[in-house]
PDB file of C-alpha atoms in Angstrom:
ATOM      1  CA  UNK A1473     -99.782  41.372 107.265  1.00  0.00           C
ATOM      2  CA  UNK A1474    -103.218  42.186 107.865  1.00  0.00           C
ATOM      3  CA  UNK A1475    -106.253  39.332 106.911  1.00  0.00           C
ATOM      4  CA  UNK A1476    -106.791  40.560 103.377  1.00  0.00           C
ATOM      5  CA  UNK A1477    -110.144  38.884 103.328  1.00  0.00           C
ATOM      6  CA  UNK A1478    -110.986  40.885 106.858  1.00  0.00           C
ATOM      7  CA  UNK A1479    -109.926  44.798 105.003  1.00  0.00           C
ATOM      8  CA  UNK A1480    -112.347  43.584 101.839  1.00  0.00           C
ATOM      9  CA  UNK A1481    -115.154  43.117 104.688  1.00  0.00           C
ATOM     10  CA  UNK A1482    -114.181  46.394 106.747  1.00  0.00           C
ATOM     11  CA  UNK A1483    -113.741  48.329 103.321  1.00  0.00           C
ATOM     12  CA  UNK A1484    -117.172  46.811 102.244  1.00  0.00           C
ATOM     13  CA  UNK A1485    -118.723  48.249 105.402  1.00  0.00           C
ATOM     14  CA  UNK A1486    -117.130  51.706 105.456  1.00  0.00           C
ATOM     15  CA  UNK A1487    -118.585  52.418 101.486  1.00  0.00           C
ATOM     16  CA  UNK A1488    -122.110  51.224 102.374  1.00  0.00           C
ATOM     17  CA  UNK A1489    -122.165  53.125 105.479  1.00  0.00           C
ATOM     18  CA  UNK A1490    -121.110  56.843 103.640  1.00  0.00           C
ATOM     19  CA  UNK A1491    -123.528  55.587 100.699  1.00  0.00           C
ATOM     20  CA  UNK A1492    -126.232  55.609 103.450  1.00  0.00           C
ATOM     21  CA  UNK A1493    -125.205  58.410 104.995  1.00  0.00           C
ATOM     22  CA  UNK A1494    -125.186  60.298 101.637  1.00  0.00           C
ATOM     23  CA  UNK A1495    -128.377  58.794 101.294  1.00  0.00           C
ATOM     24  CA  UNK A1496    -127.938  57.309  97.817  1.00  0.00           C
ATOM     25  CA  UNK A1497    -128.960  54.060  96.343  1.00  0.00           C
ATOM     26  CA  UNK A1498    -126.410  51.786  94.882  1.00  0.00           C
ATOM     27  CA  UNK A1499    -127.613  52.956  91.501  1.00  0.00           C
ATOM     28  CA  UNK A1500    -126.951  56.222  92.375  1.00  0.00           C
ATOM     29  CA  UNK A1501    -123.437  56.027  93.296  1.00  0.00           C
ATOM     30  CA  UNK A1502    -122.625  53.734  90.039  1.00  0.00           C
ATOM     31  CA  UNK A1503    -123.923  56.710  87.996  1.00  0.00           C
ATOM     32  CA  UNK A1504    -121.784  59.316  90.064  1.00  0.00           C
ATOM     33  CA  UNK A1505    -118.977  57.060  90.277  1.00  0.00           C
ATOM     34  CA  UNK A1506    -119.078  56.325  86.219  1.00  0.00           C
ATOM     35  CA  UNK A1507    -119.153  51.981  87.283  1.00  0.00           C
ATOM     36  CA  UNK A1508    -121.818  49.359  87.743  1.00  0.00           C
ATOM     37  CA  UNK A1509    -124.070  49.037  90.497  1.00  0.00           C
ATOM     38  CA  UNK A1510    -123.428  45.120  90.393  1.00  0.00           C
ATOM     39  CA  UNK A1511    -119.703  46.144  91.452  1.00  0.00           C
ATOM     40  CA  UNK A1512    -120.655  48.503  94.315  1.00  0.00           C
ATOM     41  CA  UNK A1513    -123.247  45.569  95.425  1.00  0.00           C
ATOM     42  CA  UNK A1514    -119.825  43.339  95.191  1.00  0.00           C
ATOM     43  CA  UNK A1515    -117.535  45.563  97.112  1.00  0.00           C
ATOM     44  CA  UNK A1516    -119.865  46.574  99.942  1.00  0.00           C
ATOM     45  CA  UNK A1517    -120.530  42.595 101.101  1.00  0.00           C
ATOM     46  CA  UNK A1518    -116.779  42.360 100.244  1.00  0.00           C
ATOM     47  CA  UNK A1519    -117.530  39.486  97.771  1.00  0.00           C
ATOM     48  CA  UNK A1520    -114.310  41.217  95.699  1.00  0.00           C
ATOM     49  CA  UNK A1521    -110.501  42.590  95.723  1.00  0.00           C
ATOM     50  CA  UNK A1522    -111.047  45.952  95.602  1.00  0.00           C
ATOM     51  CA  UNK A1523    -109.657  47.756  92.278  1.00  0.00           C
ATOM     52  CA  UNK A1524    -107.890  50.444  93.520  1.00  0.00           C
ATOM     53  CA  UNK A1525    -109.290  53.268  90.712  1.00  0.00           C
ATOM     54  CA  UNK A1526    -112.866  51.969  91.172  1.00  0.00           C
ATOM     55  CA  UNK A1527    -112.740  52.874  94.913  1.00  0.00           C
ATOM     56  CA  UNK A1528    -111.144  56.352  94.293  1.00  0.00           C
ATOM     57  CA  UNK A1529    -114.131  57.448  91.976  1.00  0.00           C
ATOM     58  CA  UNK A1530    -116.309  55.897  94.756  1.00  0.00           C
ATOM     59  CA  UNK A1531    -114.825  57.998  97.587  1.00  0.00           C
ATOM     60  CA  UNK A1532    -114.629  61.063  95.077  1.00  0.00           C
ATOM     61  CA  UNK A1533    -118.127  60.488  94.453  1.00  0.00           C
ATOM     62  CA  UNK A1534    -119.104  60.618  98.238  1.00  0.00           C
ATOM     63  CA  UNK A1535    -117.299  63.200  98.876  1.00  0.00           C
ATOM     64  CA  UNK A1536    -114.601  62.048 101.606  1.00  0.00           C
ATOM     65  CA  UNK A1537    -111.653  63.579 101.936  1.00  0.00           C
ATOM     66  CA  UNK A1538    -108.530  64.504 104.064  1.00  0.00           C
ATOM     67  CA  UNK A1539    -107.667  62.084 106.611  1.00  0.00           C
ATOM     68  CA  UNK A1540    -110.681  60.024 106.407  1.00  0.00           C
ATOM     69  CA  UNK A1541    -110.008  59.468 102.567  1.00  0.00           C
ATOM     70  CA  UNK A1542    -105.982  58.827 103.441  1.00  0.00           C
ATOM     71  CA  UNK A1543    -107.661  55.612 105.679  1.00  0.00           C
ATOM     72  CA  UNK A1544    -110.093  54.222 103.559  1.00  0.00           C
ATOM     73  CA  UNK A1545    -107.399  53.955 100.603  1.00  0.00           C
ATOM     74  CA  UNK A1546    -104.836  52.078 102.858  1.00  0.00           C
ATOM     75  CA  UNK A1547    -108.446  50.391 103.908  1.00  0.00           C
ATOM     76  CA  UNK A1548    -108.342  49.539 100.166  1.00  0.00           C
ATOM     77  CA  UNK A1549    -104.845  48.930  99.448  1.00  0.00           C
ATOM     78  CA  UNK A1550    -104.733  45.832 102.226  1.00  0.00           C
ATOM     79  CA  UNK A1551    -107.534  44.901 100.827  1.00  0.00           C
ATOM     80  CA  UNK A1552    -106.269  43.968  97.086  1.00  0.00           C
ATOM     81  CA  UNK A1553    -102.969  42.869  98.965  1.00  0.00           C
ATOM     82  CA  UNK A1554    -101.955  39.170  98.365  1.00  0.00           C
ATOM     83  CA  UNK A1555    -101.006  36.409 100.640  1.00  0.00           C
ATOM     84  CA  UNK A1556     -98.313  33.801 100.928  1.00  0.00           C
ATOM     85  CA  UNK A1557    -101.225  31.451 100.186  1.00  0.00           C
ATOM     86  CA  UNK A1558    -102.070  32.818  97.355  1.00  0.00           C
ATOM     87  CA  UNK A1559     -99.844  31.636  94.972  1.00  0.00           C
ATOM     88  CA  UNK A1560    -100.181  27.789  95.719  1.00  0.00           C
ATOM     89  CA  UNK A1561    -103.813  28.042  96.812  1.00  0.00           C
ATOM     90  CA  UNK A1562    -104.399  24.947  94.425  1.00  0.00           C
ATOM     91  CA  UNK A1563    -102.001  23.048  96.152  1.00  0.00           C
ATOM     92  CA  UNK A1564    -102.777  23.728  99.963  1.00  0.00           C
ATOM     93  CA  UNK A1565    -106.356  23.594  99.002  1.00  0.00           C
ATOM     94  CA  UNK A1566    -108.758  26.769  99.081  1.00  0.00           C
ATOM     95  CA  UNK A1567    -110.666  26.336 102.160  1.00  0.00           C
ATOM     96  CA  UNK A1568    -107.146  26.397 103.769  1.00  0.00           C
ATOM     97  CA  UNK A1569    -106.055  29.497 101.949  1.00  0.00           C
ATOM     98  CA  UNK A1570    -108.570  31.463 102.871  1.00  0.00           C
ATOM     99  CA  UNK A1571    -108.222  30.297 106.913  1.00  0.00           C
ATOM    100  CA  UNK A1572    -105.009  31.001 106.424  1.00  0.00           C
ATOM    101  CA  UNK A1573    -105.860  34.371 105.141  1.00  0.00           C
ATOM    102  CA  UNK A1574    -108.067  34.840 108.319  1.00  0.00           C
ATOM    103  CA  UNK A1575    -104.808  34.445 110.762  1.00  0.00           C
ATOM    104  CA  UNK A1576    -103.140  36.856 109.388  1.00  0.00           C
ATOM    105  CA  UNK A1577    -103.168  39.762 111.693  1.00  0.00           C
ATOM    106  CA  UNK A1578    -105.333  38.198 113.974  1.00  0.00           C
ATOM    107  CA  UNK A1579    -105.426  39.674 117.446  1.00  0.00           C
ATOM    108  CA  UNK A1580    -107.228  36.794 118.759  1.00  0.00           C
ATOM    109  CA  UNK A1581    -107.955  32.810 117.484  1.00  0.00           C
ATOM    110  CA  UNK A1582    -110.621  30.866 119.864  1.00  0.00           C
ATOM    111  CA  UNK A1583    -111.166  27.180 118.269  1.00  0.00           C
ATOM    112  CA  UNK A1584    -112.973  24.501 119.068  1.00  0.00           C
ATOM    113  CA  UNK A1585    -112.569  21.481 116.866  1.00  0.00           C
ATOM    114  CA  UNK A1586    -114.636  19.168 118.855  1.00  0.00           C
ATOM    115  CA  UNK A1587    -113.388  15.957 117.071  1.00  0.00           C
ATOM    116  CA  UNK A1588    -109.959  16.653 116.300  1.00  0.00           C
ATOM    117  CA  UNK A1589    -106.741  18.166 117.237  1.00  0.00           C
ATOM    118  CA  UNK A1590    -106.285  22.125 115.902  1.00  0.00           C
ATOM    119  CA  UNK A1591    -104.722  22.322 112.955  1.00  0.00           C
ATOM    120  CA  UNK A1592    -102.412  24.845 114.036  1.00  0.00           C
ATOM    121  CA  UNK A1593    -101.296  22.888 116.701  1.00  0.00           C
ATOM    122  CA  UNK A1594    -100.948  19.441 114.420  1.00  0.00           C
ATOM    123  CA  UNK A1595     -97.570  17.255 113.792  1.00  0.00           C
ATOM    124  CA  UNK A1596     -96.813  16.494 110.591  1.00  0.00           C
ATOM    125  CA  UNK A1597     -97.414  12.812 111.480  1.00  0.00           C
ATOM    126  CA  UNK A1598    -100.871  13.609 112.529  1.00  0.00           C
ATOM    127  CA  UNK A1599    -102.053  15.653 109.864  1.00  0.00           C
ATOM    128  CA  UNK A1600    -100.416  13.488 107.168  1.00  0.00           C
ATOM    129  CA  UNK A1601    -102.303  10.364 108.490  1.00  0.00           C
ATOM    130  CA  UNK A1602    -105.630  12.183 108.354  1.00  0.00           C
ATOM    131  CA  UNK A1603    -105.392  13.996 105.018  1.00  0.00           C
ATOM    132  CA  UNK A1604    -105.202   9.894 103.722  1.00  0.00           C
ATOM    133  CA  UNK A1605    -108.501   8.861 105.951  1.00  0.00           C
ATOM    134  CA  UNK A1606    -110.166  11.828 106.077  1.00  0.00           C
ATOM    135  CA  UNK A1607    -112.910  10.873 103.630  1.00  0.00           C
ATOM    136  CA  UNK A1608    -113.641  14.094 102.335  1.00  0.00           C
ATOM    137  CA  UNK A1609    -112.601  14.645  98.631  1.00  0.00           C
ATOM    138  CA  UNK A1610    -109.716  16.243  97.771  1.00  0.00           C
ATOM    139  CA  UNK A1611    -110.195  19.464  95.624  1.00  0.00           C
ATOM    140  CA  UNK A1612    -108.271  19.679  91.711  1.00  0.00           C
ATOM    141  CA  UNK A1613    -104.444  20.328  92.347  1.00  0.00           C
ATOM    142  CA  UNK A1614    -104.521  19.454  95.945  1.00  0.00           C
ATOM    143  CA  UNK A1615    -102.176  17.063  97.320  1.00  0.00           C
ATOM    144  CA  UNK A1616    -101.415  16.028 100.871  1.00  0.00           C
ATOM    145  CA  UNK A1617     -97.925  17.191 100.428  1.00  0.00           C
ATOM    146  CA  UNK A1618     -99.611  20.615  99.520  1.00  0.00           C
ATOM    147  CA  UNK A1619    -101.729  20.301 102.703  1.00  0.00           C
ATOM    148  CA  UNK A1620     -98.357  19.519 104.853  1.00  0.00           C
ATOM    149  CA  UNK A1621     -97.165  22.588 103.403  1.00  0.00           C
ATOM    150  CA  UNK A1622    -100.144  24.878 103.601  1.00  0.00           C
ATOM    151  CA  UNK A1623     -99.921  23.948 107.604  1.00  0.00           C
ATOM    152  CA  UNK A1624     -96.406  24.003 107.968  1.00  0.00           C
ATOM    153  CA  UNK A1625     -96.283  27.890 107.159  1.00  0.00           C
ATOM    154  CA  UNK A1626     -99.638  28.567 108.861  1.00  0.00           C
ATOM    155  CA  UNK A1627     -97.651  26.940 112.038  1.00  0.00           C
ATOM    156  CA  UNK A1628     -94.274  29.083 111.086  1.00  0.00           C
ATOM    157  CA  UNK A1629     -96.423  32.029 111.113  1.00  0.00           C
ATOM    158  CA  UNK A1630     -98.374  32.001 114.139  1.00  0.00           C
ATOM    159  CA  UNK A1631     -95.515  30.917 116.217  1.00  0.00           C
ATOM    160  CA  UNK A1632     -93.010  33.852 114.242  1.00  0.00           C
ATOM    161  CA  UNK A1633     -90.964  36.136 116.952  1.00  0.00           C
ATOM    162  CA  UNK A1634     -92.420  38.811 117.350  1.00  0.00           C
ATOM    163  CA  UNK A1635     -96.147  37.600 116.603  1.00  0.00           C
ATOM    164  CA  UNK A1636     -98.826  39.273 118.506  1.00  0.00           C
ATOM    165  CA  UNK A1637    -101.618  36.908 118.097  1.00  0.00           C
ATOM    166  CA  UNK A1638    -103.375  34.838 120.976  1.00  0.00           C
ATOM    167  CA  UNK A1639    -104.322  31.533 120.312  1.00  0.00           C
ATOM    168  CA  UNK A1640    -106.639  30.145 122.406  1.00  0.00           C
ATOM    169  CA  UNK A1641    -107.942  26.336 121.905  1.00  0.00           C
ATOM    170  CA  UNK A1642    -110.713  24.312 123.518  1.00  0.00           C
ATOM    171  CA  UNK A1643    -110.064  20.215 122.949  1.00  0.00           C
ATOM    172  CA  UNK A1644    -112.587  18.174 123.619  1.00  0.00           C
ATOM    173  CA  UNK A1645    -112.195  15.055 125.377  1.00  0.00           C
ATOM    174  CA  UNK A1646    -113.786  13.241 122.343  1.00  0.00           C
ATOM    175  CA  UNK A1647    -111.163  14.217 120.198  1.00  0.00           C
ATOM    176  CA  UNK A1648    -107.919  12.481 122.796  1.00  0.00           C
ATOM    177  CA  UNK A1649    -109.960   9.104 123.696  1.00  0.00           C
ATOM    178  CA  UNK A1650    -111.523   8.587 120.358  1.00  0.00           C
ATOM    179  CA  UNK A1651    -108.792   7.698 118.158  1.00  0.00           C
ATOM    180  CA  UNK A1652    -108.482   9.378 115.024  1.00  0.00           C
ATOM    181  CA  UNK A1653    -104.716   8.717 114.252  1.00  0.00           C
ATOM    182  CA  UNK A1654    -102.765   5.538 114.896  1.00  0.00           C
ATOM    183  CA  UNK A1655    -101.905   5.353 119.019  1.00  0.00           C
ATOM    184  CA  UNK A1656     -98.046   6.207 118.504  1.00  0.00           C
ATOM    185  CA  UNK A1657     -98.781   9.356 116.073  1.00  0.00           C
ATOM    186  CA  UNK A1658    -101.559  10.101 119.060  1.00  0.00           C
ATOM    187  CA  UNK A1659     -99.003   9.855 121.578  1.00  0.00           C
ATOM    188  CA  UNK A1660     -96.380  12.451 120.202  1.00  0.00           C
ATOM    189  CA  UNK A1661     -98.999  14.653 118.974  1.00  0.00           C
ATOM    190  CA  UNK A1662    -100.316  15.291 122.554  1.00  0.00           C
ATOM    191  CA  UNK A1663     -97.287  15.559 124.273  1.00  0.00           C
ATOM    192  CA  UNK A1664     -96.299  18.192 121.097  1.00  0.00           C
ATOM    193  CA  UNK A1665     -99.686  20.212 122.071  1.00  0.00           C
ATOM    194  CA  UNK A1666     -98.096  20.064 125.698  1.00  0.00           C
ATOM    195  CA  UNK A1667     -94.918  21.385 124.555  1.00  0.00           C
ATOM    196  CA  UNK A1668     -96.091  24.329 121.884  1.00  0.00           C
ATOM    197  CA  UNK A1669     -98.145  25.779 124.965  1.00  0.00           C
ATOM    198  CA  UNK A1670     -95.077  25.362 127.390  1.00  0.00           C
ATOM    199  CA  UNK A1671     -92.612  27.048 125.319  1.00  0.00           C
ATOM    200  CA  UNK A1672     -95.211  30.078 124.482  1.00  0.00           C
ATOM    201  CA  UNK A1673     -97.209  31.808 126.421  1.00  0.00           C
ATOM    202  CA  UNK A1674     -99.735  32.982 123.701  1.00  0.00           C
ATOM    203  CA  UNK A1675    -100.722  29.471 123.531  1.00  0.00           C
ATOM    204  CA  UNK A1676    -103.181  28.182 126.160  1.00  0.00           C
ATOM    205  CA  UNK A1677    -105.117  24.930 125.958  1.00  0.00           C
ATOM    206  CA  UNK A1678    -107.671  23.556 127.766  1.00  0.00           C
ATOM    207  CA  UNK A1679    -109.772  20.371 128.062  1.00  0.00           C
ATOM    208  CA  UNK A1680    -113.488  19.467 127.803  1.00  0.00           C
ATOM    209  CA  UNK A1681    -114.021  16.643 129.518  1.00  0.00           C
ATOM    210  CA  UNK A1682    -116.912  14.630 128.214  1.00  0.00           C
ATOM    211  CA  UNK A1683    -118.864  14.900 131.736  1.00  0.00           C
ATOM    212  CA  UNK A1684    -118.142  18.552 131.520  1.00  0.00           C
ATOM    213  CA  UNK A1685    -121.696  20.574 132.890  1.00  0.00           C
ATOM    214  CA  UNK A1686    -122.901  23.544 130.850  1.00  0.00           C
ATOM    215  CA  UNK A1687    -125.084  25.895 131.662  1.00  0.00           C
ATOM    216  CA  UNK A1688    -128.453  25.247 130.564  1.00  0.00           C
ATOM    217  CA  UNK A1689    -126.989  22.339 128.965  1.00  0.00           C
ATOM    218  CA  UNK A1690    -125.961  24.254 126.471  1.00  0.00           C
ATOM    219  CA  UNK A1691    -123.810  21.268 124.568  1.00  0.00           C
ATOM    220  CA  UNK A1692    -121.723  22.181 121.653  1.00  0.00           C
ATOM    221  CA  UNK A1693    -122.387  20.741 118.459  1.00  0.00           C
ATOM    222  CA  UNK A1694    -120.415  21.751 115.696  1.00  0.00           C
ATOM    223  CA  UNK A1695    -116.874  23.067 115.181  1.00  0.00           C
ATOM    224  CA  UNK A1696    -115.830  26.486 115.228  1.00  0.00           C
ATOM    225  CA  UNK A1697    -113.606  29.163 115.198  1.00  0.00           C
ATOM    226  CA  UNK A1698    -113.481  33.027 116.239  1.00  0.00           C
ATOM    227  CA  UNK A1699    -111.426  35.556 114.862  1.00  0.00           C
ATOM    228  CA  UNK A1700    -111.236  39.121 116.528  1.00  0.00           C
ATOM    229  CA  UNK A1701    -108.737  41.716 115.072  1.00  0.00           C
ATOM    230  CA  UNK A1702    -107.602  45.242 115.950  1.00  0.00           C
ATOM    231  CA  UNK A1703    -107.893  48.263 114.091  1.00  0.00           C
ATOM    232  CA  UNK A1704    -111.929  48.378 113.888  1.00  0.00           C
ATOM    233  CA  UNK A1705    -112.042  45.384 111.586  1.00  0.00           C
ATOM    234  CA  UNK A1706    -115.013  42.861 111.998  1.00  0.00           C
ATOM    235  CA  UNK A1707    -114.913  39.689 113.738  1.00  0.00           C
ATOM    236  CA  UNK A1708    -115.298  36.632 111.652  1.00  0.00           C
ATOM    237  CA  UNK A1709    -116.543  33.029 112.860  1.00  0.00           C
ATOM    238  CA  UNK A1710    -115.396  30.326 110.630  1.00  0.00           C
ATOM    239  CA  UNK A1711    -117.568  26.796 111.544  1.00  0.00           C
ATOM    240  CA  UNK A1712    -116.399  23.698 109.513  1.00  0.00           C
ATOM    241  CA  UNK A1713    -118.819  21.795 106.861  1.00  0.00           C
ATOM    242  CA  UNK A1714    -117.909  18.076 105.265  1.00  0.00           C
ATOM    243  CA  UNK A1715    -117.288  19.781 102.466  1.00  0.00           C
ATOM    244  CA  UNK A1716    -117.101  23.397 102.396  1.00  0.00           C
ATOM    245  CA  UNK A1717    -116.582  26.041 105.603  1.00  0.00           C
ATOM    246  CA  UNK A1718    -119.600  28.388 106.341  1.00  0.00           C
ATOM    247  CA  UNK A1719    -117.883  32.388 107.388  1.00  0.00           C
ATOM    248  CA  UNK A1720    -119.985  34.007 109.277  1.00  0.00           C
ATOM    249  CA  UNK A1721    -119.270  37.983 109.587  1.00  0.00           C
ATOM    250  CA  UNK A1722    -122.308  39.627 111.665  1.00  0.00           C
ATOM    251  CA  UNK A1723    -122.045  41.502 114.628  1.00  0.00           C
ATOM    252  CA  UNK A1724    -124.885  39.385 116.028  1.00  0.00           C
ATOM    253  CA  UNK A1725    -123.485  36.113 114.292  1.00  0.00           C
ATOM    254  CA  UNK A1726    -119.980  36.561 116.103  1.00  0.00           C
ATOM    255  CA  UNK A1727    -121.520  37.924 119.453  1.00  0.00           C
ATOM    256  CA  UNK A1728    -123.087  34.595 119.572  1.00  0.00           C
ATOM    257  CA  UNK A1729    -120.505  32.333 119.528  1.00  0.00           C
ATOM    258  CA  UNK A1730    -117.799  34.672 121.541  1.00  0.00           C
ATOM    259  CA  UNK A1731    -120.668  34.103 124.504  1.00  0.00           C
ATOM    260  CA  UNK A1732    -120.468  30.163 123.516  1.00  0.00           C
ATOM    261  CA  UNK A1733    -116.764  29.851 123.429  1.00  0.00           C
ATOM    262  CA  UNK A1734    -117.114  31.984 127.171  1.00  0.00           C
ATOM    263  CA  UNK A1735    -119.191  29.020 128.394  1.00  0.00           C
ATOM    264  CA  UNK A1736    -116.978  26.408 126.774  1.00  0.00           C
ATOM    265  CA  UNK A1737    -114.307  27.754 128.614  1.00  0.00           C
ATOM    266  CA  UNK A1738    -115.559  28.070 131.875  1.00  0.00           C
ATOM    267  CA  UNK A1739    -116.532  23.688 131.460  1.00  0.00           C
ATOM    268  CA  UNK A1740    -113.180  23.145 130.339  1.00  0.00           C
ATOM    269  CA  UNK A1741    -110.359  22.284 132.869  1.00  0.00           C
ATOM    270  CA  UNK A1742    -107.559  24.613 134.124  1.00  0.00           C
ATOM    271  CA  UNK A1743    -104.518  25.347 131.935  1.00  0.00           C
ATOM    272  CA  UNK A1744    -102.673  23.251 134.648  1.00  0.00           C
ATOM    273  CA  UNK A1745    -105.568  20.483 134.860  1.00  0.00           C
ATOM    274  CA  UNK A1746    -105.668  20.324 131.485  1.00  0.00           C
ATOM    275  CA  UNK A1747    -102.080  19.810 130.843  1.00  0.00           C
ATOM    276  CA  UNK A1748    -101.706  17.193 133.254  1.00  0.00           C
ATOM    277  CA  UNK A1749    -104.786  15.322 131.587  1.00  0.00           C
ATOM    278  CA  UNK A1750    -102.357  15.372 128.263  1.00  0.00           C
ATOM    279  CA  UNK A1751     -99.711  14.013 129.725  1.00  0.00           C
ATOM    280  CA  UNK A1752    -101.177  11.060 131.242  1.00  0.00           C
ATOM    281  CA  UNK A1753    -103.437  10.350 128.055  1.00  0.00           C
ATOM    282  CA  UNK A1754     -99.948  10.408 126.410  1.00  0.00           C
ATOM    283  CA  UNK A1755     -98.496   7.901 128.815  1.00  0.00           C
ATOM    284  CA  UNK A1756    -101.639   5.682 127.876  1.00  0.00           C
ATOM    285  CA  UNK A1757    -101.055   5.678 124.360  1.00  0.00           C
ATOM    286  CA  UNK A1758     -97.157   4.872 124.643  1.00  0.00           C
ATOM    287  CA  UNK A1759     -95.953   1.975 122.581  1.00  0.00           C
TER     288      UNK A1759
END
């Protein structure tokens, strides 16, 4: 399915864009449209599902038609569609819900979790350990069986046959030497990233070493990741907080750290280098 969350922000765009060109203020349109200018404000910065009647008297209002009003209403239709997350949100916690919801129909994922292994590419050893140690407090109604699960079918999806999306992950050195799970759970988890990236091709890793050289010493310093999608939708950079996940959806905002994950990439070692560096940290950690 296609990012939900992604089709509210395209559909956002699209409205404000023919309100513009119609050269009408939101007030305007509410009056045409026979809603609320509070709702339009809501829609266009894709704050809210669309209702489905709302944005027909919208479009009718601006005067779109044929096959440009047959595209903004499947715009709108993705947009109110639901998730597999949806439904036990609670459970798998909502800041993983809505990455989740940014996956979906991702052309491209870039991450860089600087401290930690990616999620997507997690045991269930690993991630067990660190929902109990993580520090950070758990949300009503989430559980770390929830949070198994939540990952589990964020894994199941990314790796489904026929999946289109490339995943593309930066680990930094940091996040192999400085221990963050038990040695043994460390030990399977890297040779599991090893084996995930052998067995499919859309999955490439490589790693930072901590004496990597950037240009202009331009050092990272916060987690990130970078969504790009097909179809004319926006790209969306999700960074991690302690405690909540900032989404950042301007064309400047994402511009910025597509050219930062370009020179975290070109630090990093080799595919090959990198997988070899895995290994051998693996071999270190062995009971």
């Amino acid at each position: 399915m296609i990012s939900p969350y992604v089709r509210r922000l395209r559909l956002g765009r699209e409205l404000r864009d023919r309100r513009l060109a119609a050269e009408m203020t939101s007030q305007e349109l509410a009056k045409r449209a026979g809603t609320h200018r509070q709702m339009i404000s809501k829609l266009e910065n894709g704050h809210i599902p669309p209702d489905l009647d709302e944005v027909l008297a919208l479009l009718e209002a601006l005067g779109v038609e044929g096959a440009e009003w047959t595209d903004l209403v499947g715009i709108a239709n993705e947009a109110a569609s639901r998730g597999w997350w949806d439904g036990i949100s609670r459970q798998i916690g909502e800041r993983q819900a809505l990455i989740a919801d940014l996956e979906a129909g991702a052309a491209t994922i870039r991450e860089y979790p600087q401290a930690l292994i990616p999620g997507l590419l997690q045991t269930p050893g690993y991630t067990r350990f660190r929902a109990g140690t993580d520090g950070r407090p758990m949300a009503d109604g989430v559980t770390t069986d929830g949070i198994l699960r939540g990952r589990a079918n964020r894994q199941r999806m990314i790796k489904r046959t026929g999946g289109t999306t490339a995943y593309h992950a930066i680990i930094d050195e940091i996040a192999i030497r400085r221990l963050a799970v038990p040695s043994e759970i460390m030990c399977d988890q890297l040779l599991e990233v090893v084996a995930i990236c052998q067995a499919d091709e859309r999955f490439t890793v490589r790693v930072l070493p901590i004496d990597a050289q950037f240009e202009n010493h331009a050092v990272p310093i916060s987690s990130f990741k970078v969504y790009t999608y097909d179809n004319g939708d926006p790209t969306v950079v999700a960074i991690e907080g302690m405690t909540e996940d900032a989404i950042l959806t301007s064309e400047q905002q994402s511009e910025a750290y597509e050219r930062f994950f370009g020179w975290l990439n070109a630090a990093a070692l080799s595919v090959e280098e990198s997988e070899k560096f895995l290994i051998k940290a693996a071999e270190k950690l062995r009971p």
